[in-house]
Amino acid sequence: MNSRKWLKSALIGGIALALNLTPSIFAETDPVSWLESNTDPLDWEGDIASRLVDKVDAFLLDQIEKNKSVRRSVWIQGLTGNRESNQELLTQARASLKAVLGIRDEDRAPVSMAPIVTLGSDSVILEDELLRAGMVRWPALDGVNGEGLLIEPRERSATATIIISPDAEQSPEDWLGLTGDLGREAWWVRKFVESGGRIIVPGWISREVQRRQSPSGGWGADLTHREFLYRPAFTMGRTLVGYETQKLLALIDWANATETGPVGLIGFGEGGYLGMMAAALHSELDVVLLSGVFGPRESQWQEPLDRNLFALLKTFSSAELLNLFRADQVLIEHSQFPKVHLEPGRGGAPADLVTPTWESISDEWEYARILHSALKEEDPQGVGEIRSWSSGENGSGSFGGVEVGLAFAQALFGRKIKIQESESCMTFSHPSRNQFEAPAAIVGREKRQIEEMDRYTQRLMHESPYRRKAFLKNINTDSLAEYETSVVPYRDYFKNEIIGWFGDPDQPFHPRLRKIYDTQKLIGYEVVLDVWEEVFAYGILMIPKDLRMTEKRPVVVCQHGLEGRPQDVADPESDHYAYHRYAAKLTEAGYITFSPQNIYIFQDRFRTLQRKANSIGRTLFSIITPQHQQIVDWLQSLPFVDSDRVAFYGLSYGGKTAMRVPAIVTDYCLSICSADFNDWVWKNASTRSPYSYVWSGEYEIFEFNLAETFNYSEMAALIAPRPFMVERGHFDGVAPDETVAYEFAKVRNLYQARLGIGERTEIEWFVGPHTINGVGTFEFLDRWLDWEDR
């Protein structure tokens, strides 16, 4: 018995002793009277499920702010030591950043650069008296290339290299003035080339929205190109931000390998975001200029989903990232962020990317200066300078002010750029374009890069079973005892690193009840229990009318699916097409049941909870799992409940819960997963299967790095050796039979072949859709809950 359960048992026993609750006392009352006299009345009005989602939302926002305070304290305290301890902290931070981005050293490709030659032409797209520009590609990962434009002086040798990382809605051609009006971007490119700069402008994946058509021909969600690539990569423990950062890192490698003088990096908007990551990781940049990106990162959950970096805020905001830079000069231009607005209701994640308030930007900058001063004090020669400019009043201007551009050039070239007074308006005559079709080149470049990154992610998906096998190599199946001991570290990893843990419930139960059902065979109560301050659990408790206080009966916790409510599974008068009143049927058959309200309800309202939680290394199940722990603890405290026989049975999203919650809450004596069990990694990551979530509107479903740690058979391994069952309808659209059978075969192998307990797991196949069948599963409950009066 673990310490928490021992304490709970001791507490319950003490209360019973203090109240003289002996069996003879129990015999004089009944469960209904006992419940109503030992709980407070529930007098809440309105929709309790909506109230719950609101409370969890407020809790997560509060946790994000608390995380910010803790993070800043850790950094400030960590940088008050000597030079060696500071460097150790920075080294650990860079390793953490690579993990957040999904960057693996073994993925790096050799350094090279090659021209892109199109049919009927060479790679050169523009040549005039000043410069020559051509399309180039370079390897970043195995089979994944960066692409962009290489712009070189025509009549002189380059003395420095400048990598310009544009916004996602800009093309490299924009920076040459080949796509429309000539702006300050193209003006700066020409001034830098005029000064001896060799320039590379990579092309990033845009946020163009497309309706995604699955390979079967069915239409799915409207997704940006960036979200389409993000979804499967996230499951692999990779990110689109990480992929594109690696393209930048490869460019920096190439620039340094060619030995063409110092190397500078300019990043704007999304390109500044990527530049911030690359500059934090690479040691060989001389000058960095970022614009339209510096500010607090606590609003990550509102930004486009491709920026959903799991646990980023636990260690980093802009200030911490900036202090990982090793450039001699770091220049920050406070300017307007490129605005992004993605509408809700189209299947993709809604988003708003806006410029933070000037007050919050100023606060982040002052904090960055505090960290920088601490680093500079201990290592004055090894730490570069950081400076900032405001474009317009309080950062209200746009990218590329003259003053910051001149400062960049001074730092990189070691001399000032001459600007004539006539150039101050930043205009110049349009260059000749040769016979180059910029729109076709832009579309072709993006298409190639999307296909390459998609193929790379799909290859990772196919390799993932071997990585999971290596990850789980320390599980010992020589005996049940050794197995249960060896699985504990994996359960802890799953809880802390995959699900994310806020901690056990820290509030007394404080149960509040309100009668909701009263039939010939059962009585039902709405129940509210406190979990943490302001966060509660809610559900419906149903007890058979023939229950006596002298009995201890088993409990079945019955979990609804997506957008469901406890009433859907518990209402004795309502036959829901998916649930078929299965909690009521079980109660009528003699079981005690509890039907919890999970927080996956109200569409975008709950989906944004996942995004908020992800930013600090948590998930929806970081809330759901402690709620279930509190529910089980309370149920086990009831005098008419057998504390060793509390089972879990969930459908659809409740089936997802059946895989995750009992893997952690070991007080559940068995688990039944209905209408959800399958090859979960494939289900989330395949861009070939019509069953894949890549095409769906459930943008919150993706869990970071499941592919290399826990598919459903590995989650079942955390439930073992407790009984585990799958309920599967042949016509369930979640997945085809073969992927369900493939994943369950691994569960069967563990239970029967390796642990010798094959009788504890089974799958029921029935002819039917996404629904509770309630035949084999009810028999499974009868057998393993071993209730003699059933």
mmCIF file of N, CA and C in Angstrom, residues 258-312:
data_model
loop_
_atom_site.group_PDB
_atom_site.id
_atom_site.type_symbol
_atom_site.label_atom_id
_atom_site.label_comp_id
_atom_site.label_asym_id
_atom_site.label_seq_id
_atom_site.Cartn_x
_atom_site.Cartn_y
_atom_site.Cartn_z
ATOM 1 N N THR A 258 32.559 28.393 -45.246
ATOM 2 C CA THR A 258 33.102 29.028 -46.448
ATOM 3 C C THR A 258 34.105 30.134 -46.151
ATOM 4 N N GLU A 259 34.212 30.502 -44.864
ATOM 5 C CA GLU A 259 35.225 31.461 -44.420
ATOM 6 C C GLU A 259 35.175 32.771 -45.223
ATOM 7 N N THR A 260 33.992 33.333 -45.290
ATOM 8 C CA THR A 260 33.819 34.605 -46.009
ATOM 9 C C THR A 260 33.543 35.716 -45.013
ATOM 10 N N GLY A 261 34.361 35.807 -44.016
ATOM 11 C CA GLY A 261 34.216 36.875 -43.036
ATOM 12 C C GLY A 261 33.179 36.577 -41.992
ATOM 13 N N PRO A 262 32.817 37.597 -41.208
ATOM 14 C CA PRO A 262 31.850 37.395 -40.119
ATOM 15 C C PRO A 262 30.469 37.006 -40.648
ATOM 16 N N VAL A 263 29.670 36.444 -39.748
ATOM 17 C CA VAL A 263 28.332 35.962 -40.117
ATOM 18 C C VAL A 263 27.301 36.692 -39.275
ATOM 19 N N GLY A 264 26.332 37.304 -39.932
ATOM 20 C CA GLY A 264 25.252 37.998 -39.243
ATOM 21 C C GLY A 264 23.912 37.366 -39.538
ATOM 22 N N LEU A 265 22.969 37.546 -38.630
ATOM 23 C CA LEU A 265 21.618 37.007 -38.785
ATOM 24 C C LEU A 265 20.618 38.123 -38.521
ATOM 25 N N ILE A 266 19.704 38.306 -39.473
ATOM 26 C CA ILE A 266 18.594 39.236 -39.311
ATOM 27 C C ILE A 266 17.305 38.418 -39.351
ATOM 28 N N GLY A 267 16.425 38.603 -38.380
ATOM 29 C CA GLY A 267 15.164 37.881 -38.359
ATOM 30 C C GLY A 267 14.008 38.812 -38.071
ATOM 31 N N PHE A 268 12.914 38.619 -38.808
ATOM 32 C CA PHE A 268 11.726 39.453 -38.633
ATOM 33 C C PHE A 268 10.493 38.564 -38.503
ATOM 34 N N GLY A 269 9.631 38.878 -37.525
ATOM 35 C CA GLY A 269 8.384 38.139 -37.369
ATOM 36 C C GLY A 269 8.643 36.672 -37.101
ATOM 37 N N GLU A 270 8.027 35.798 -37.896
ATOM 38 C CA GLU A 270 8.263 34.362 -37.731
ATOM 39 C C GLU A 270 9.724 34.032 -37.947
ATOM 40 N N GLY A 271 10.347 34.718 -38.899
ATOM 41 C CA GLY A 271 11.776 34.519 -39.114
ATOM 42 C C GLY A 271 12.603 34.968 -37.928
ATOM 43 N N GLY A 272 12.128 35.988 -37.206
ATOM 44 C CA GLY A 272 12.796 36.389 -35.974
ATOM 45 C C GLY A 272 12.625 35.355 -34.884
ATOM 46 N N TYR A 273 11.456 34.733 -34.843
ATOM 47 C CA TYR A 273 11.193 33.663 -33.877
ATOM 48 C C TYR A 273 12.153 32.495 -34.116
ATOM 49 N N LEU A 274 12.282 32.096 -35.378
ATOM 50 C CA LEU A 274 13.225 31.030 -35.723
ATOM 51 C C LEU A 274 14.665 31.472 -35.467
ATOM 52 N N GLY A 275 14.939 32.731 -35.784
ATOM 53 C CA GLY A 275 16.281 33.251 -35.548
ATOM 54 C C GLY A 275 16.648 33.261 -34.079
ATOM 55 N N MET A 276 15.676 33.533 -33.224
ATOM 56 C CA MET A 276 15.915 33.522 -31.786
ATOM 57 C C MET A 276 16.329 32.127 -31.327
ATOM 58 N N MET A 277 15.657 31.105 -31.871
ATOM 59 C CA MET A 277 15.992 29.729 -31.509
ATOM 60 C C MET A 277 17.376 29.351 -32.025
ATOM 61 N N ALA A 278 17.647 29.704 -33.275
ATOM 62 C CA ALA A 278 18.939 29.347 -33.860
ATOM 63 C C ALA A 278 20.085 30.060 -33.152
ATOM 64 N N ALA A 279 19.912 31.340 -32.845
ATOM 65 C CA ALA A 279 20.975 32.095 -32.173
ATOM 66 C C ALA A 279 21.216 31.575 -30.764
ATOM 67 N N ALA A 280 20.183 31.038 -30.128
ATOM 68 C CA ALA A 280 20.352 30.466 -28.793
ATOM 69 C C ALA A 280 21.158 29.175 -28.830
ATOM 70 N N LEU A 281 21.144 28.483 -29.981
ATOM 71 C CA LEU A 281 21.778 27.171 -30.066
ATOM 72 C C LEU A 281 23.137 27.187 -30.760
ATOM 73 N N HIS A 282 23.352 28.128 -31.664
ATOM 74 C CA HIS A 282 24.592 28.123 -32.452
ATOM 75 C C HIS A 282 25.632 29.050 -31.822
ATOM 76 N N SER A 283 26.867 28.638 -31.857
ATOM 77 C CA SER A 283 27.931 29.398 -31.193
ATOM 78 C C SER A 283 28.714 30.294 -32.139
ATOM 79 N N GLU A 284 28.392 30.261 -33.451
ATOM 80 C CA GLU A 284 29.245 30.950 -34.416
ATOM 81 C C GLU A 284 28.505 32.017 -35.206
ATOM 82 N N LEU A 285 27.743 32.827 -34.513
ATOM 83 C CA LEU A 285 27.161 34.022 -35.104
ATOM 84 C C LEU A 285 27.875 35.234 -34.514
ATOM 85 N N ASP A 286 28.152 36.218 -35.345
ATOM 86 C CA ASP A 286 28.861 37.408 -34.871
ATOM 87 C C ASP A 286 27.900 38.524 -34.481
ATOM 88 N N VAL A 287 26.875 38.731 -35.285
ATOM 89 C CA VAL A 287 25.914 39.802 -35.023
ATOM 90 C C VAL A 287 24.516 39.263 -35.282
ATOM 91 N N VAL A 288 23.566 39.597 -34.385
ATOM 92 C CA VAL A 288 22.174 39.173 -34.533
ATOM 93 C C VAL A 288 21.279 40.395 -34.401
ATOM 94 N N LEU A 289 20.350 40.545 -35.352
ATOM 95 C CA LEU A 289 19.337 41.593 -35.296
ATOM 96 C C LEU A 289 17.968 40.933 -35.413
ATOM 97 N N LEU A 290 17.116 41.137 -34.403
ATOM 98 C CA LEU A 290 15.764 40.589 -34.409
ATOM 99 C C LEU A 290 14.761 41.720 -34.308
ATOM 100 N N SER A 291 13.685 41.595 -35.062
ATOM 101 C CA SER A 291 12.665 42.642 -35.083
ATOM 102 C C SER A 291 11.278 42.001 -35.143
ATOM 103 N N GLY A 292 10.322 42.630 -34.453
ATOM 104 C CA GLY A 292 8.947 42.143 -34.486
ATOM 105 C C GLY A 292 8.767 40.797 -33.832
ATOM 106 N N VAL A 293 9.561 40.516 -32.770
ATOM 107 C CA VAL A 293 9.462 39.198 -32.137
ATOM 108 C C VAL A 293 9.735 39.231 -30.642
ATOM 109 N N PHE A 294 10.521 40.188 -30.152
ATOM 110 C CA PHE A 294 10.905 40.163 -28.747
ATOM 111 C C PHE A 294 9.746 40.614 -27.861
ATOM 112 N N GLY A 295 9.477 39.812 -26.848
ATOM 113 C CA GLY A 295 8.426 40.137 -25.894
ATOM 114 C C GLY A 295 8.119 38.936 -25.026
ATOM 115 N N PRO A 296 7.194 39.063 -24.083
ATOM 116 C CA PRO A 296 6.838 37.925 -23.244
ATOM 117 C C PRO A 296 6.203 36.823 -24.083
ATOM 118 N N ARG A 297 6.420 35.581 -23.694
ATOM 119 C CA ARG A 297 5.906 34.440 -24.452
ATOM 120 C C ARG A 297 4.690 33.798 -23.772
ATOM 121 N N GLU A 298 4.187 34.392 -22.696
ATOM 122 C CA GLU A 298 3.091 33.771 -21.948
ATOM 123 C C GLU A 298 1.799 33.643 -22.748
ATOM 124 N N SER A 299 1.706 34.352 -23.856
ATOM 125 C CA SER A 299 0.510 34.235 -24.698
ATOM 126 C C SER A 299 0.687 33.203 -25.801
ATOM 127 N N GLN A 300 1.649 32.302 -25.660
ATOM 128 C CA GLN A 300 1.879 31.260 -26.666
ATOM 129 C C GLN A 300 0.585 30.538 -27.025
ATOM 130 N N TRP A 301 -0.280 30.320 -26.037
ATOM 131 C CA TRP A 301 -1.504 29.550 -26.271
ATOM 132 C C TRP A 301 -2.464 30.244 -27.230
ATOM 133 N N GLN A 302 -2.307 31.551 -27.446
ATOM 134 C CA GLN A 302 -3.164 32.274 -28.376
ATOM 135 C C GLN A 302 -2.589 32.312 -29.776
ATOM 136 N N GLU A 303 -1.328 31.998 -29.914
ATOM 137 C CA GLU A 303 -0.638 32.149 -31.183
ATOM 138 C C GLU A 303 -0.930 30.960 -32.095
ATOM 139 N N PRO A 304 -0.546 31.026 -33.366
ATOM 140 C CA PRO A 304 -0.784 29.896 -34.269
ATOM 141 C C PRO A 304 -0.252 28.591 -33.685
ATOM 142 N N LEU A 305 -0.962 27.503 -33.968
ATOM 143 C CA LEU A 305 -0.698 26.230 -33.302
ATOM 144 C C LEU A 305 0.708 25.705 -33.579
ATOM 145 N N ASP A 306 1.294 26.075 -34.713
ATOM 146 C CA ASP A 306 2.652 25.597 -34.985
ATOM 147 C C ASP A 306 3.661 26.136 -33.984
ATOM 148 N N ARG A 307 3.276 27.163 -33.208
ATOM 149 C CA ARG A 307 4.138 27.672 -32.138
ATOM 150 C C ARG A 307 3.836 27.007 -30.790
ATOM 151 N N ASN A 308 3.015 25.982 -30.778
ATOM 152 C CA ASN A 308 2.688 25.285 -29.536
ATOM 153 C C ASN A 308 3.870 24.389 -29.149
ATOM 154 N N LEU A 309 4.812 24.947 -28.429
ATOM 155 C CA LEU A 309 6.025 24.228 -28.026
ATOM 156 C C LEU A 309 5.837 23.726 -26.601
ATOM 157 N N PHE A 310 5.821 22.412 -26.459
ATOM 158 C CA PHE A 310 5.513 21.784 -25.181
ATOM 159 C C PHE A 310 6.575 22.136 -24.143
ATOM 160 N N ALA A 311 6.125 22.716 -23.035
ATOM 161 C CA ALA A 311 6.975 23.038 -21.880
ATOM 162 C C ALA A 311 7.954 24.169 -22.141
ATOM 163 N N LEU A 312 7.793 24.925 -23.225
ATOM 164 C CA LEU A 312 8.727 26.028 -23.485
ATOM 165 C C LEU A 312 8.806 26.983 -22.300
#
